[in-house]
Amino acid sequence: MNVVTLAGSTNIESRSTALLAFMESQLHRRGIEIRRFSPDNFPLQALVNADYGHPTIQAFQTTLARANAVIVATPVYQASFSGALKLLLDIIPQRGLEHCTVQTLATGGGDQHLLMLDYALKPVLSAMGATHQLPGIYAGPGHLGRCPSGHHVPGPDIRQRMTQAVETITHLLEARRLEPLPHREKQVFSLAQAG
């Protein structure tokens, strides 16, 4: 069982990355392998041009193809998801999320940005094959605090919602692991059929 996370901010101190880190830590405690990708993991030219032939993008696509779940985190910019996230989504193959459970996380400057998850991000992910999307989690400025070191920390309400999402993802991944392999009828070929 493994999970791929997509960081839609290149700033590791961003609020959306703090949400992502919290969920990653909760999943890691449950023994689930996590692999995070951000735009910084790719050569800029290959990323901007969506160069599917570049080795780093091919490695990303291979990792994604093996993932059971994907968690997407983004700040809200201009009532939509970040340009950094769009660059990552552009290198996912068509229908590349159809085998995954998808969880979205977003942070914004006010409650009015909550709708971005349903009206901007969800349709894009659906077009990429994500038919199983869990309810998105949005955090405004009042939902995060800061620890003494200055890092953003999710507040109690958001922590509870993310912990519930982690439980759901863990349950779904475990159920998928225990699913029997699909039964397939063997094709029997005879010389009589060959005519």
mmCIF file with all atom_site columns, C-alpha atoms in Angstrom:
data_model
loop_
_atom_site.group_PDB
_atom_site.id
_atom_site.type_symbol
_atom_site.label_atom_id
_atom_site.label_alt_id
_atom_site.label_comp_id
_atom_site.label_asym_id
_atom_site.label_entity_id
_atom_site.label_seq_id
_atom_site.pdbx_PDB_ins_code
_atom_site.Cartn_x
_atom_site.Cartn_y
_atom_site.Cartn_z
_atom_site.occupancy
_atom_site.B_iso_or_equiv
_atom_site.pdbx_formal_charge
_atom_site.auth_seq_id
_atom_site.auth_comp_id
_atom_site.auth_asym_id
_atom_site.auth_atom_id
_atom_site.pdbx_PDB_model_num
ATOM 1   C CA . MET A 1 1   ? 0.000   0.000   0.000   1.00 0.00 ? 1   MET A CA 1
ATOM 2   C CA . ASN A 1 2   ? 1.405   3.360   -0.937  1.00 0.00 ? 2   ASN A CA 1
ATOM 3   C CA . VAL A 1 3   ? 0.286   6.940   -1.299  1.00 0.00 ? 3   VAL A CA 1
ATOM 4   C CA . VAL A 1 4   ? 1.567   9.702   -3.569  1.00 0.00 ? 4   VAL A CA 1
ATOM 5   C CA . THR A 1 5   ? 1.227   13.278  -2.359  1.00 0.00 ? 5   THR A CA 1
ATOM 6   C CA . LEU A 1 6   ? 1.365   16.339  -4.598  1.00 0.00 ? 6   LEU A CA 1
ATOM 7   C CA . ALA A 1 7   ? 2.487   19.629  -3.055  1.00 0.00 ? 7   ALA A CA 1
ATOM 8   C CA . GLY A 1 8   ? 1.036   22.566  -4.936  1.00 0.00 ? 8   GLY A CA 1
ATOM 9   C CA . SER A 1 9   ? 3.384   25.022  -3.242  1.00 0.00 ? 9   SER A CA 1
ATOM 10  C CA . THR A 1 10  ? 7.132   25.245  -3.691  1.00 0.00 ? 10  THR A CA 1
ATOM 11  C CA . ASN A 1 11  ? 7.396   26.836  -0.234  1.00 0.00 ? 11  ASN A CA 1
ATOM 12  C CA . ILE A 1 12  ? 7.936   24.100  2.359   1.00 0.00 ? 12  ILE A CA 1
ATOM 13  C CA . GLU A 1 13  ? 6.739   26.555  5.038   1.00 0.00 ? 13  GLU A CA 1
ATOM 14  C CA . SER A 1 14  ? 3.394   27.160  3.329   1.00 0.00 ? 14  SER A CA 1
ATOM 15  C CA . ARG A 1 15  ? 0.087   26.451  5.049   1.00 0.00 ? 15  ARG A CA 1
ATOM 16  C CA . SER A 1 16  ? -0.989  23.926  2.419   1.00 0.00 ? 16  SER A CA 1
ATOM 17  C CA . THR A 1 17  ? 2.281   22.040  2.856   1.00 0.00 ? 17  THR A CA 1
ATOM 18  C CA . ALA A 1 18  ? 1.660   21.995  6.631   1.00 0.00 ? 18  ALA A CA 1
ATOM 19  C CA . LEU A 1 19  ? -1.663  20.243  6.006   1.00 0.00 ? 19  LEU A CA 1
ATOM 20  C CA . LEU A 1 20  ? 0.031   17.795  3.668   1.00 0.00 ? 20  LEU A CA 1
ATOM 21  C CA . ALA A 1 21  ? 2.798   17.059  6.182   1.00 0.00 ? 21  ALA A CA 1
ATOM 22  C CA . PHE A 1 22  ? 0.241   16.342  8.908   1.00 0.00 ? 22  PHE A CA 1
ATOM 23  C CA . MET A 1 23  ? -1.569  13.785  6.763   1.00 0.00 ? 23  MET A CA 1
ATOM 24  C CA . GLU A 1 24  ? 1.715   12.236  5.635   1.00 0.00 ? 24  GLU A CA 1
ATOM 25  C CA . SER A 1 25  ? 2.824   11.775  9.241   1.00 0.00 ? 25  SER A CA 1
ATOM 26  C CA . GLN A 1 26  ? -0.496  10.168  10.191  1.00 0.00 ? 26  GLN A CA 1
ATOM 27  C CA . LEU A 1 27  ? -0.329  7.745   7.272   1.00 0.00 ? 27  LEU A CA 1
ATOM 28  C CA . HIS A 1 28  ? 3.322   6.958   7.944   1.00 0.00 ? 28  HIS A CA 1
ATOM 29  C CA . ARG A 1 29  ? 2.432   5.976   11.527  1.00 0.00 ? 29  ARG A CA 1
ATOM 30  C CA . ARG A 1 30  ? 0.035   3.438   10.066  1.00 0.00 ? 30  ARG A CA 1
ATOM 31  C CA . GLY A 1 31  ? 2.800   1.850   8.021   1.00 0.00 ? 31  GLY A CA 1
ATOM 32  C CA . ILE A 1 32  ? 1.757   3.336   4.697   1.00 0.00 ? 32  ILE A CA 1
ATOM 33  C CA . GLU A 1 33  ? 4.523   4.304   2.294   1.00 0.00 ? 33  GLU A CA 1
ATOM 34  C CA . ILE A 1 34  ? 4.441   7.946   1.226   1.00 0.00 ? 34  ILE A CA 1
ATOM 35  C CA . ARG A 1 35  ? 6.106   9.570   -1.769  1.00 0.00 ? 35  ARG A CA 1
ATOM 36  C CA . ARG A 1 36  ? 5.800   13.354  -2.064  1.00 0.00 ? 36  ARG A CA 1
ATOM 37  C CA . PHE A 1 37  ? 6.258   15.248  -5.315  1.00 0.00 ? 37  PHE A CA 1
ATOM 38  C CA . SER A 1 38  ? 6.516   18.994  -5.796  1.00 0.00 ? 38  SER A CA 1
ATOM 39  C CA . PRO A 1 39  ? 7.621   21.060  -8.803  1.00 0.00 ? 39  PRO A CA 1
ATOM 40  C CA . ASP A 1 40  ? 11.088  21.261  -7.242  1.00 0.00 ? 40  ASP A CA 1
ATOM 41  C CA . ASN A 1 41  ? 11.583  17.538  -7.976  1.00 0.00 ? 41  ASN A CA 1
ATOM 42  C CA . PHE A 1 42  ? 11.732  18.140  -11.735 1.00 0.00 ? 42  PHE A CA 1
ATOM 43  C CA . PRO A 1 43  ? 13.947  20.078  -14.129 1.00 0.00 ? 43  PRO A CA 1
ATOM 44  C CA . LEU A 1 44  ? 12.052  23.273  -14.885 1.00 0.00 ? 44  LEU A CA 1
ATOM 45  C CA . GLN A 1 45  ? 12.192  22.946  -18.671 1.00 0.00 ? 45  GLN A CA 1
ATOM 46  C CA . ALA A 1 46  ? 10.928  19.352  -18.617 1.00 0.00 ? 46  ALA A CA 1
ATOM 47  C CA . LEU A 1 47  ? 8.125   20.292  -16.245 1.00 0.00 ? 47  LEU A CA 1
ATOM 48  C CA . VAL A 1 48  ? 6.971   23.414  -18.095 1.00 0.00 ? 48  VAL A CA 1
ATOM 49  C CA . ASN A 1 49  ? 7.007   21.553  -21.419 1.00 0.00 ? 49  ASN A CA 1
ATOM 50  C CA . ALA A 1 50  ? 5.364   18.435  -19.901 1.00 0.00 ? 50  ALA A CA 1
ATOM 51  C CA . ASP A 1 51  ? 8.172   16.387  -21.456 1.00 0.00 ? 51  ASP A CA 1
ATOM 52  C CA . TYR A 1 52  ? 6.852   12.849  -21.009 1.00 0.00 ? 52  TYR A CA 1
ATOM 53  C CA . GLY A 1 53  ? 10.115  11.469  -22.353 1.00 0.00 ? 53  GLY A CA 1
ATOM 54  C CA . HIS A 1 54  ? 12.227  12.960  -19.560 1.00 0.00 ? 54  HIS A CA 1
ATOM 55  C CA . PRO A 1 55  ? 13.479  10.330  -17.074 1.00 0.00 ? 55  PRO A CA 1
ATOM 56  C CA . THR A 1 56  ? 12.280  12.203  -13.979 1.00 0.00 ? 56  THR A CA 1
ATOM 57  C CA . ILE A 1 57  ? 8.774   12.566  -15.406 1.00 0.00 ? 57  ILE A CA 1
ATOM 58  C CA . GLN A 1 58  ? 8.719   8.929   -16.469 1.00 0.00 ? 58  GLN A CA 1
ATOM 59  C CA . ALA A 1 59  ? 9.781   7.929   -12.931 1.00 0.00 ? 59  ALA A CA 1
ATOM 60  C CA . PHE A 1 60  ? 6.975   10.089  -11.513 1.00 0.00 ? 60  PHE A CA 1
ATOM 61  C CA . GLN A 1 61  ? 4.419   8.462   -13.800 1.00 0.00 ? 61  GLN A CA 1
ATOM 62  C CA . THR A 1 62  ? 5.642   4.989   -12.840 1.00 0.00 ? 62  THR A CA 1
ATOM 63  C CA . THR A 1 63  ? 5.359   5.822   -9.137  1.00 0.00 ? 63  THR A CA 1
ATOM 64  C CA . LEU A 1 64  ? 1.891   7.272   -9.645  1.00 0.00 ? 64  LEU A CA 1
ATOM 65  C CA . ALA A 1 65  ? 0.746   4.191   -11.553 1.00 0.00 ? 65  ALA A CA 1
ATOM 66  C CA . ARG A 1 66  ? 1.605   2.070   -8.496  1.00 0.00 ? 66  ARG A CA 1
ATOM 67  C CA . ALA A 1 67  ? -0.117  4.360   -5.992  1.00 0.00 ? 67  ALA A CA 1
ATOM 68  C CA . ASN A 1 68  ? -3.327  3.344   -4.250  1.00 0.00 ? 68  ASN A CA 1
ATOM 69  C CA . ALA A 1 69  ? -4.206  6.885   -3.201  1.00 0.00 ? 69  ALA A CA 1
ATOM 70  C CA . VAL A 1 70  ? -3.198  10.440  -4.082  1.00 0.00 ? 70  VAL A CA 1
ATOM 71  C CA . ILE A 1 71  ? -3.360  13.448  -1.774  1.00 0.00 ? 71  ILE A CA 1
ATOM 72  C CA . VAL A 1 72  ? -3.317  16.851  -3.470  1.00 0.00 ? 72  VAL A CA 1
ATOM 73  C CA . ALA A 1 73  ? -2.552  20.028  -1.488  1.00 0.00 ? 73  ALA A CA 1
ATOM 74  C CA . THR A 1 74  ? -2.712  23.561  -2.848  1.00 0.00 ? 74  THR A CA 1
ATOM 75  C CA . PRO A 1 75  ? -3.009  27.161  -1.772  1.00 0.00 ? 75  PRO A CA 1
ATOM 76  C CA . VAL A 1 76  ? -5.847  29.081  -3.408  1.00 0.00 ? 76  VAL A CA 1
ATOM 77  C CA . TYR A 1 77  ? -4.725  31.691  -5.947  1.00 0.00 ? 77  TYR A CA 1
ATOM 78  C CA . GLN A 1 78  ? -7.200  33.813  -7.921  1.00 0.00 ? 78  GLN A CA 1
ATOM 79  C CA . ALA A 1 79  ? -10.080 31.539  -6.837  1.00 0.00 ? 79  ALA A CA 1
ATOM 80  C CA . SER A 1 80  ? -8.339  28.480  -8.278  1.00 0.00 ? 80  SER A CA 1
ATOM 81  C CA . PHE A 1 81  ? -5.537  26.050  -7.490  1.00 0.00 ? 81  PHE A CA 1
ATOM 82  C CA . SER A 1 82  ? -1.905  27.071  -7.798  1.00 0.00 ? 82  SER A CA 1
ATOM 83  C CA . GLY A 1 83  ? 0.119   27.190  -10.998 1.00 0.00 ? 83  GLY A CA 1
ATOM 84  C CA . ALA A 1 84  ? 2.640   24.907  -9.326  1.00 0.00 ? 84  ALA A CA 1
ATOM 85  C CA . LEU A 1 85  ? -0.043  22.252  -8.893  1.00 0.00 ? 85  LEU A CA 1
ATOM 86  C CA . LYS A 1 86  ? -1.159  22.700  -12.496 1.00 0.00 ? 86  LYS A CA 1
ATOM 87  C CA . LEU A 1 87  ? 2.387   21.895  -13.626 1.00 0.00 ? 87  LEU A CA 1
ATOM 88  C CA . LEU A 1 88  ? 2.222   18.622  -11.679 1.00 0.00 ? 88  LEU A CA 1
ATOM 89  C CA . LEU A 1 89  ? -1.222  17.751  -13.005 1.00 0.00 ? 89  LEU A CA 1
ATOM 90  C CA . ASP A 1 90  ? -0.017  18.387  -16.559 1.00 0.00 ? 90  ASP A CA 1
ATOM 91  C CA . ILE A 1 91  ? 2.503   15.530  -16.322 1.00 0.00 ? 91  ILE A CA 1
ATOM 92  C CA . ILE A 1 92  ? -0.066  12.975  -15.165 1.00 0.00 ? 92  ILE A CA 1
ATOM 93  C CA . PRO A 1 93  ? -1.132  10.771  -18.084 1.00 0.00 ? 93  PRO A CA 1
ATOM 94  C CA . GLN A 1 94  ? -4.708  10.964  -19.341 1.00 0.00 ? 94  GLN A CA 1
ATOM 95  C CA . ARG A 1 95  ? -6.914  8.920   -16.972 1.00 0.00 ? 95  ARG A CA 1
ATOM 96  C CA . GLY A 1 96  ? -3.856  8.577   -14.741 1.00 0.00 ? 96  GLY A CA 1
ATOM 97  C CA . LEU A 1 97  ? -5.901  8.828   -11.528 1.00 0.00 ? 97  LEU A CA 1
ATOM 98  C CA . GLU A 1 98  ? -8.638  6.324   -12.305 1.00 0.00 ? 98  GLU A CA 1
ATOM 99  C CA . HIS A 1 99  ? -7.146  3.641   -10.048 1.00 0.00 ? 99  HIS A CA 1
ATOM 100 C CA . CYS A 1 100 ? -6.706  5.960   -7.051  1.00 0.00 ? 100 CYS A CA 1
ATOM 101 C CA . THR A 1 101 ? -8.620  7.280   -4.097  1.00 0.00 ? 101 THR A CA 1
ATOM 102 C CA . VAL A 1 102 ? -8.039  11.050  -4.151  1.00 0.00 ? 102 VAL A CA 1
ATOM 103 C CA . GLN A 1 103 ? -8.040  13.451  -1.193  1.00 0.00 ? 103 GLN A CA 1
ATOM 104 C CA . THR A 1 104 ? -7.758  17.212  -1.726  1.00 0.00 ? 104 THR A CA 1
ATOM 105 C CA . LEU A 1 105 ? -6.469  19.811  0.738   1.00 0.00 ? 105 LEU A CA 1
ATOM 106 C CA . ALA A 1 106 ? -6.501  23.573  0.253   1.00 0.00 ? 106 ALA A CA 1
ATOM 107 C CA . THR A 1 107 ? -5.681  26.741  2.162   1.00 0.00 ? 107 THR A CA 1
ATOM 108 C CA . GLY A 1 108 ? -6.920  30.209  1.391   1.00 0.00 ? 108 GLY A CA 1
ATOM 109 C CA . GLY A 1 109 ? -7.379  33.701  2.721   1.00 0.00 ? 109 GLY A CA 1
ATOM 110 C CA . GLY A 1 110 ? -11.061 33.418  3.593   1.00 0.00 ? 110 GLY A CA 1
ATOM 111 C CA . ASP A 1 111 ? -14.063 31.122  3.741   1.00 0.00 ? 111 ASP A CA 1
ATOM 112 C CA . GLN A 1 112 ? -15.208 32.231  0.282   1.00 0.00 ? 112 GLN A CA 1
ATOM 113 C CA . HIS A 1 113 ? -12.340 30.232  -1.219  1.00 0.00 ? 113 HIS A CA 1
ATOM 114 C CA . LEU A 1 114 ? -13.792 26.971  0.076   1.00 0.00 ? 114 LEU A CA 1
ATOM 115 C CA . LEU A 1 115 ? -15.763 26.531  -3.149  1.00 0.00 ? 115 LEU A CA 1
ATOM 116 C CA . MET A 1 116 ? -12.560 26.272  -5.168  1.00 0.00 ? 116 MET A CA 1
ATOM 117 C CA . LEU A 1 117 ? -12.286 22.605  -4.195  1.00 0.00 ? 117 LEU A CA 1
ATOM 118 C CA . ASP A 1 118 ? -15.625 21.690  -5.769  1.00 0.00 ? 118 ASP A CA 1
ATOM 119 C CA . TYR A 1 119 ? -15.737 24.116  -8.675  1.00 0.00 ? 119 TYR A CA 1
ATOM 120 C CA . ALA A 1 120 ? -12.113 24.351  -9.827  1.00 0.00 ? 120 ALA A CA 1
ATOM 121 C CA . LEU A 1 121 ? -10.095 21.352  -8.611  1.00 0.00 ? 121 LEU A CA 1
ATOM 122 C CA . LYS A 1 122 ? -12.621 18.521  -8.441  1.00 0.00 ? 122 LYS A CA 1
ATOM 123 C CA . PRO A 1 123 ? -13.681 18.740  -12.129 1.00 0.00 ? 123 PRO A CA 1
ATOM 124 C CA . VAL A 1 124 ? -10.046 18.693  -13.269 1.00 0.00 ? 124 VAL A CA 1
ATOM 125 C CA . LEU A 1 125 ? -9.288  15.614  -11.179 1.00 0.00 ? 125 LEU A CA 1
ATOM 126 C CA . SER A 1 126 ? -12.475 13.942  -12.429 1.00 0.00 ? 126 SER A CA 1
ATOM 127 C CA . ALA A 1 127 ? -11.355 14.531  -16.016 1.00 0.00 ? 127 ALA A CA 1
ATOM 128 C CA . MET A 1 128 ? -8.141  12.699  -15.116 1.00 0.00 ? 128 MET A CA 1
ATOM 129 C CA . GLY A 1 129 ? -10.124 9.644   -14.065 1.00 0.00 ? 129 GLY A CA 1
ATOM 130 C CA . ALA A 1 130 ? -10.468 10.316  -10.325 1.00 0.00 ? 130 ALA A CA 1
ATOM 131 C CA . THR A 1 131 ? -13.916 8.808   -9.838  1.00 0.00 ? 131 THR A CA 1
ATOM 132 C CA . HIS A 1 132 ? -13.366 8.221   -6.113  1.00 0.00 ? 132 HIS A CA 1
ATOM 133 C CA . GLN A 1 133 ? -12.698 11.608  -4.532  1.00 0.00 ? 133 GLN A CA 1
ATOM 134 C CA . LEU A 1 134 ? -13.065 12.005  -0.779  1.00 0.00 ? 134 LEU A CA 1
ATOM 135 C CA . PRO A 1 135 ? -14.584 15.259  0.542   1.00 0.00 ? 135 PRO A CA 1
ATOM 136 C CA . GLY A 1 136 ? -12.033 18.056  0.263   1.00 0.00 ? 136 GLY A CA 1
ATOM 137 C CA . ILE A 1 137 ? -10.610 19.742  3.345   1.00 0.00 ? 137 ILE A CA 1
ATOM 138 C CA . TYR A 1 138 ? -10.223 23.511  3.332   1.00 0.00 ? 138 TYR A CA 1
ATOM 139 C CA . ALA A 1 139 ? -8.397  25.608  5.942   1.00 0.00 ? 139 ALA A CA 1
ATOM 140 C CA . GLY A 1 140 ? -8.694  29.368  6.231   1.00 0.00 ? 140 GLY A CA 1
ATOM 141 C CA . PRO A 1 141 ? -6.348  31.571  8.290   1.00 0.00 ? 141 PRO A CA 1
ATOM 142 C CA . GLY A 1 142 ? -8.236  30.827  11.507  1.00 0.00 ? 142 GLY A CA 1
ATOM 143 C CA . HIS A 1 143 ? -7.764  27.074  11.114  1.00 0.00 ? 143 HIS A CA 1
ATOM 144 C CA . LEU A 1 144 ? -3.984  27.095  11.512  1.00 0.00 ? 144 LEU A CA 1
ATOM 145 C CA . GLY A 1 145 ? -1.667  28.351  14.205  1.00 0.00 ? 145 GLY A CA 1
ATOM 146 C CA . ARG A 1 146 ? 2.088   28.523  14.612  1.00 0.00 ? 146 ARG A CA 1
ATOM 147 C CA . CYS A 1 147 ? 4.374   26.502  16.821  1.00 0.00 ? 147 CYS A CA 1
ATOM 148 C CA . PRO A 1 148 ? 7.264   28.178  18.707  1.00 0.00 ? 148 PRO A CA 1
ATOM 149 C CA . SER A 1 149 ? 9.597   27.484  15.767  1.00 0.00 ? 149 SER A CA 1
ATOM 150 C CA . GLY A 1 150 ? 7.297   29.512  13.513  1.00 0.00 ? 150 GLY A CA 1
ATOM 151 C CA . HIS A 1 151 ? 5.956   26.597  11.459  1.00 0.00 ? 151 HIS A CA 1
ATOM 152 C CA . HIS A 1 152 ? 2.267   26.438  10.620  1.00 0.00 ? 152 HIS A CA 1
ATOM 153 C CA . VAL A 1 153 ? 0.272   23.935  12.673  1.00 0.00 ? 153 VAL A CA 1
ATOM 154 C CA . PRO A 1 154 ? -3.249  22.752  11.826  1.00 0.00 ? 154 PRO A CA 1
ATOM 155 C CA . GLY A 1 155 ? -5.784  23.667  14.493  1.00 0.00 ? 155 GLY A CA 1
ATOM 156 C CA . PRO A 1 156 ? -7.946  21.110  16.329  1.00 0.00 ? 156 PRO A CA 1
ATOM 157 C CA . ASP A 1 157 ? -10.885 21.175  13.906  1.00 0.00 ? 157 ASP A CA 1
ATOM 158 C CA . ILE A 1 158 ? -8.738  20.654  10.824  1.00 0.00 ? 158 ILE A CA 1
ATOM 159 C CA . ARG A 1 159 ? -6.609  18.024  12.587  1.00 0.00 ? 159 ARG A CA 1
ATOM 160 C CA . GLN A 1 160 ? -9.764  16.089  13.425  1.00 0.00 ? 160 GLN A CA 1
ATOM 161 C CA . ARG A 1 161 ? -11.031 16.250  9.846   1.00 0.00 ? 161 ARG A CA 1
ATOM 162 C CA . MET A 1 162 ? -7.669  15.170  8.441   1.00 0.00 ? 162 MET A CA 1
ATOM 163 C CA . THR A 1 163 ? -7.401  12.328  10.966  1.00 0.00 ? 163 THR A CA 1
ATOM 164 C CA . GLN A 1 164 ? -10.839 11.110  9.856   1.00 0.00 ? 164 GLN A CA 1
ATOM 165 C CA . ALA A 1 165 ? -9.676  11.312  6.233   1.00 0.00 ? 165 ALA A CA 1
ATOM 166 C CA . VAL A 1 166 ? -6.568  9.290   7.116   1.00 0.00 ? 166 VAL A CA 1
ATOM 167 C CA . GLU A 1 167 ? -8.767  6.641   8.759   1.00 0.00 ? 167 GLU A CA 1
ATOM 168 C CA . THR A 1 168 ? -10.929 6.485   5.638   1.00 0.00 ? 168 THR A CA 1
ATOM 169 C CA . ILE A 1 169 ? -7.919  6.198   3.334   1.00 0.00 ? 169 ILE A CA 1
ATOM 170 C CA . THR A 1 170 ? -6.338  3.529   5.545   1.00 0.00 ? 170 THR A CA 1
ATOM 171 C CA . HIS A 1 171 ? -9.576  1.522   5.590   1.00 0.00 ? 171 HIS A CA 1
ATOM 172 C CA . LEU A 1 172 ? -9.969  1.773   1.814   1.00 0.00 ? 172 LEU A CA 1
ATOM 173 C CA . LEU A 1 173 ? -6.369  0.757   1.185   1.00 0.00 ? 173 LEU A CA 1
ATOM 174 C CA . GLU A 1 174 ? -6.674  -2.209  3.514   1.00 0.00 ? 174 GLU A CA 1
ATOM 175 C CA . ALA A 1 175 ? -9.923  -3.315  1.859   1.00 0.00 ? 175 ALA A CA 1
ATOM 176 C CA . ARG A 1 176 ? -8.290  -3.043  -1.563  1.00 0.00 ? 176 ARG A CA 1
ATOM 177 C CA . ARG A 1 177 ? -5.326  -5.100  -0.384  1.00 0.00 ? 177 ARG A CA 1
ATOM 178 C CA . LEU A 1 178 ? -7.655  -7.878  0.756   1.00 0.00 ? 178 LEU A CA 1
ATOM 179 C CA . GLU A 1 179 ? -9.751  -7.913  -2.414  1.00 0.00 ? 179 GLU A CA 1
ATOM 180 C CA . PRO A 1 180 ? -9.489  -11.230 -4.278  1.00 0.00 ? 180 PRO A CA 1
ATOM 181 C CA . LEU A 1 181 ? -8.034  -11.073 -7.727  1.00 0.00 ? 181 LEU A CA 1
ATOM 182 C CA . PRO A 1 182 ? -10.739 -10.824 -10.391 1.00 0.00 ? 182 PRO A CA 1
ATOM 183 C CA . HIS A 1 183 ? -11.758 -14.201 -11.796 1.00 0.00 ? 183 HIS A CA 1
ATOM 184 C CA . ARG A 1 184 ? -11.123 -14.496 -15.483 1.00 0.00 ? 184 ARG A CA 1
ATOM 185 C CA . GLU A 1 185 ? -12.395 -17.254 -17.695 1.00 0.00 ? 185 GLU A CA 1
ATOM 186 C CA . LYS A 1 186 ? -9.612  -18.955 -19.596 1.00 0.00 ? 186 LYS A CA 1
ATOM 187 C CA . GLN A 1 187 ? -10.014 -18.820 -23.335 1.00 0.00 ? 187 GLN A CA 1
ATOM 188 C CA . VAL A 1 188 ? -10.031 -22.297 -24.817 1.00 0.00 ? 188 VAL A CA 1
ATOM 189 C CA . PHE A 1 189 ? -8.884  -22.459 -28.395 1.00 0.00 ? 189 PHE A CA 1
ATOM 190 C CA . SER A 1 190 ? -9.520  -25.518 -30.513 1.00 0.00 ? 190 SER A CA 1
ATOM 191 C CA . LEU A 1 191 ? -8.524  -26.476 -34.026 1.00 0.00 ? 191 LEU A CA 1
ATOM 192 C CA . ALA A 1 192 ? -12.220 -26.695 -34.871 1.00 0.00 ? 192 ALA A CA 1
ATOM 193 C CA . GLN A 1 193 ? -12.593 -22.997 -34.121 1.00 0.00 ? 193 GLN A CA 1
ATOM 194 C CA . ALA A 1 194 ? -9.715  -22.258 -36.432 1.00 0.00 ? 194 ALA A CA 1
ATOM 195 C CA . GLY A 1 195 ? -11.784 -23.655 -39.304 1.00 0.00 ? 195 GLY A CA 1
#
